[in-house]
Amino acid sequence: QVQLVESGGGLVQAGGSLRLSCAASIRPFSIYTMAWFRQGPGKEREFVASISRSGGTTGYADSVKGRFTTSRDNAKKTVYLQMNSLKPEDTAVYYCAAKLTDTYDSWGQGTQVTVSS
């Protein structure tokens, strides 16, 4: 099955931007719906964004709409999360996930995003 590795996290000031990447090691990557989740300090893991197999359909949590954009490059077997206008409340470990049908059962190790005020 697919193995996922996130990268691109770091420390950024409020209002800044980061782009996260999630690389899949096993094909066929294009058959998976991909998503981003995050878990902040003392919080449960929450949905952030999703993207369909072709990349034509995306969905976002209300908290990130207008600020975050997810995209994918199936040739590179990579999904991206462009994060703009970052806020301190965006601080979390961000996880990449994949599903074939209804359940996200493939997960990356996560990458830390810290937004300072």
C-alpha angles and dihedrals in degrees: 000000000000122000117203130205123185125206141165101069123135146121120308136167121250110278093029131113140239133180118213123201130202117196123198117211100198132056147256087059095160095070093064128089106222131208145175125227131177139200120203127197110296092358137111121251111274137193117257110169143339137199131198127238095267094037092242097115126051135176131196140192112250090244093064104032111128092017106058128053127187124201139163140215108203093187089060093037089231136129123200137205114200109198119194133174090022119201131201089250088063088070107121146108106278119214132196117217138183136200137182097199127349107333129068098223101154117073139176125225093254136241125238120241117188121184117193125203 
